[in-house]
């Protein structure tokens, strides 16, 4: 036991030593300013990230400046420091007004304007002051919220409009917001999004869309978010968005989104519940966790374009980029089941879509493990420097297996555990410095992992595969911790009882919603419906039982097979 606890102490020291923040730069240099421009910003973070990814090694003075703790190496701790010390210009309040058309029956009483930086009260003249400034380098969603907390109006604001500290929100912003919620706009960085919106503005039908919104504001403004009340508005916005996405060519000359700008770009307030008030929220992705399946707005309320990610592994692509990976389907009102992926064989499938699903779900599992195993209040963006707390928690676990677990954890030394640190630094680099986020650390990381470019995504996946020693620890923790109730809601549908969960799509008057649907434990799909198709009815055999009798062993087998 002494040996094991000695190893434990050594491991704690190792974690602390690697992640200590210190000083040590030469006089006159800004610690962390890799670029040498005098401030710490996303450029410096990107340079350190590329150094860690071995894509563009730092040398000379840049390497010295990037070594924030003075240990002679540029490591994850340096990236954490840089992302936590971004230069922030003085915050100024934004003033302005909501410019509604004459005859609009809305009353401003009790209303406020919500932005990613905060909120401000709207006065009797629809004016506001003191709206906290946000990142003026990217466009953002703003909402006008009533006294009950519902978003009545939604606008998309170009960063140039707020740089002066004045914002006049008009029906044009409301029209842009509907198009900015187009799936194509949600899967590119903000510079690219604004290029698509510029094309939308130039569409001859855009003024018609604005006029329809003005008429809606004059007749029934509280139902502007309701598709059933104003279907023509949403259909026209969809058509304009589709046309813009299909005609767009990236100004940088690259046909695929770049991961670097999106890592540090905010679009509205992450996890903002107001987005759920608007129909296109459910249209963003058919499968937000599996990365590669998406739905584009069609020309009619029941017409959809089903997209597959480029090569099955990268971001979704707008319609028109790759006709071979999309197809149009007609969905009437009702529920549909889509067979995304079931079974371990998908990881080795020749189908790139199934392969991508398997990879994405394994990444999801690992990230969930990090989120679930953390001590209460542990934040993966900052708590990574306090792994001794996590080790201590594991060491004091009353389970009979605790000694073996501590020994296994202590065995993660630099010779076998370097890949473990590579995994962590890749995760942390995508998390810190991203701005405020409402949600768990896992949700944050998953969002960023699934937004990576193909090259970075594959590199990260190699690190995950190399971290098998840590995955073994994760499996053991699952066995000895009474945390299955925390795990089950998130990934049991993928790994534990694959035949008991199906991915369900619901269409209701053009509004698409999707998610996992649990089949009762005593029911599985029959052979005839094992691969259900769109518009195909799904029947169940209530006499059948699941063949996943040992889900934990099944999970272990899968991870060991792909990571061993």
mmCIF file of N, CA and C in Angstrom, residues 27 37 39 88 201 222 269 320 341 343 356 383 391 460 547 559:
data_model
loop_
_atom_site.group_PDB
_atom_site.id
_atom_site.type_symbol
_atom_site.label_atom_id
_atom_site.label_comp_id
_atom_site.label_asym_id
_atom_site.label_seq_id
_atom_site.Cartn_x
_atom_site.Cartn_y
_atom_site.Cartn_z
ATOM 1 N N UNK A 27 13.018 40.598 -19.464
ATOM 2 C CA UNK A 27 12.406 41.903 -19.236
ATOM 3 C C UNK A 27 11.996 42.545 -20.549
ATOM 4 N N UNK A 37 3.368 40.955 -30.754
ATOM 5 C CA UNK A 37 2.685 42.212 -31.092
ATOM 6 C C UNK A 37 2.325 43.038 -29.867
ATOM 7 N N UNK A 39 0.384 42.167 -27.197
ATOM 8 C CA UNK A 39 -0.798 41.741 -26.451
ATOM 9 C C UNK A 39 -0.986 40.238 -26.620
ATOM 10 N N UNK A 88 -8.281 42.214 -23.118
ATOM 11 C CA UNK A 88 -9.677 42.627 -23.188
ATOM 12 C C UNK A 88 -9.749 44.148 -23.243
ATOM 13 N N UNK A 201 -28.426 39.152 -48.574
ATOM 14 C CA UNK A 201 -28.885 40.545 -48.684
ATOM 15 C C UNK A 201 -29.048 40.963 -50.146
ATOM 16 N N UNK A 222 -46.374 39.047 -31.690
ATOM 17 C CA UNK A 222 -46.013 38.059 -30.674
ATOM 18 C C UNK A 222 -45.927 36.648 -31.235
ATOM 19 N N UNK A 269 -25.019 33.709 -27.352
ATOM 20 C CA UNK A 269 -24.641 33.165 -26.056
ATOM 21 C C UNK A 269 -24.793 31.659 -26.120
ATOM 22 N N UNK A 320 -25.013 21.807 -52.528
ATOM 23 C CA UNK A 320 -24.357 22.222 -53.753
ATOM 24 C C UNK A 320 -22.868 21.962 -53.773
ATOM 25 N N UNK A 341 -26.182 4.380 -36.600
ATOM 26 C CA UNK A 341 -25.110 3.414 -36.364
ATOM 27 C C UNK A 341 -25.496 2.511 -35.197
ATOM 28 N N UNK A 343 -23.849 -1.193 -33.303
ATOM 29 C CA UNK A 343 -22.897 -2.293 -33.315
ATOM 30 C C UNK A 343 -21.460 -1.863 -33.491
ATOM 31 N N UNK A 356 -17.528 7.390 -39.305
ATOM 32 C CA UNK A 356 -17.512 8.675 -38.607
ATOM 33 C C UNK A 356 -18.382 8.627 -37.363
ATOM 34 N N UNK A 383 -10.138 23.302 -14.278
ATOM 35 C CA UNK A 383 -9.816 22.281 -13.290
ATOM 36 C C UNK A 383 -8.767 21.294 -13.727
ATOM 37 N N UNK A 391 -7.358 12.635 -8.505
ATOM 38 C CA UNK A 391 -6.638 11.451 -8.043
ATOM 39 C C UNK A 391 -6.967 11.184 -6.579
ATOM 40 N N UNK A 460 -6.262 14.637 -33.502
ATOM 41 C CA UNK A 460 -6.801 14.450 -32.162
ATOM 42 C C UNK A 460 -7.245 13.013 -31.958
ATOM 43 N N UNK A 547 -29.696 -8.644 -26.889
ATOM 44 C CA UNK A 547 -28.542 -9.537 -26.876
ATOM 45 C C UNK A 547 -27.351 -8.882 -26.199
ATOM 46 N N UNK A 559 -13.967 -0.408 -26.808
ATOM 47 C CA UNK A 559 -12.867 0.527 -26.629
ATOM 48 C C UNK A 559 -11.523 -0.170 -26.764
#
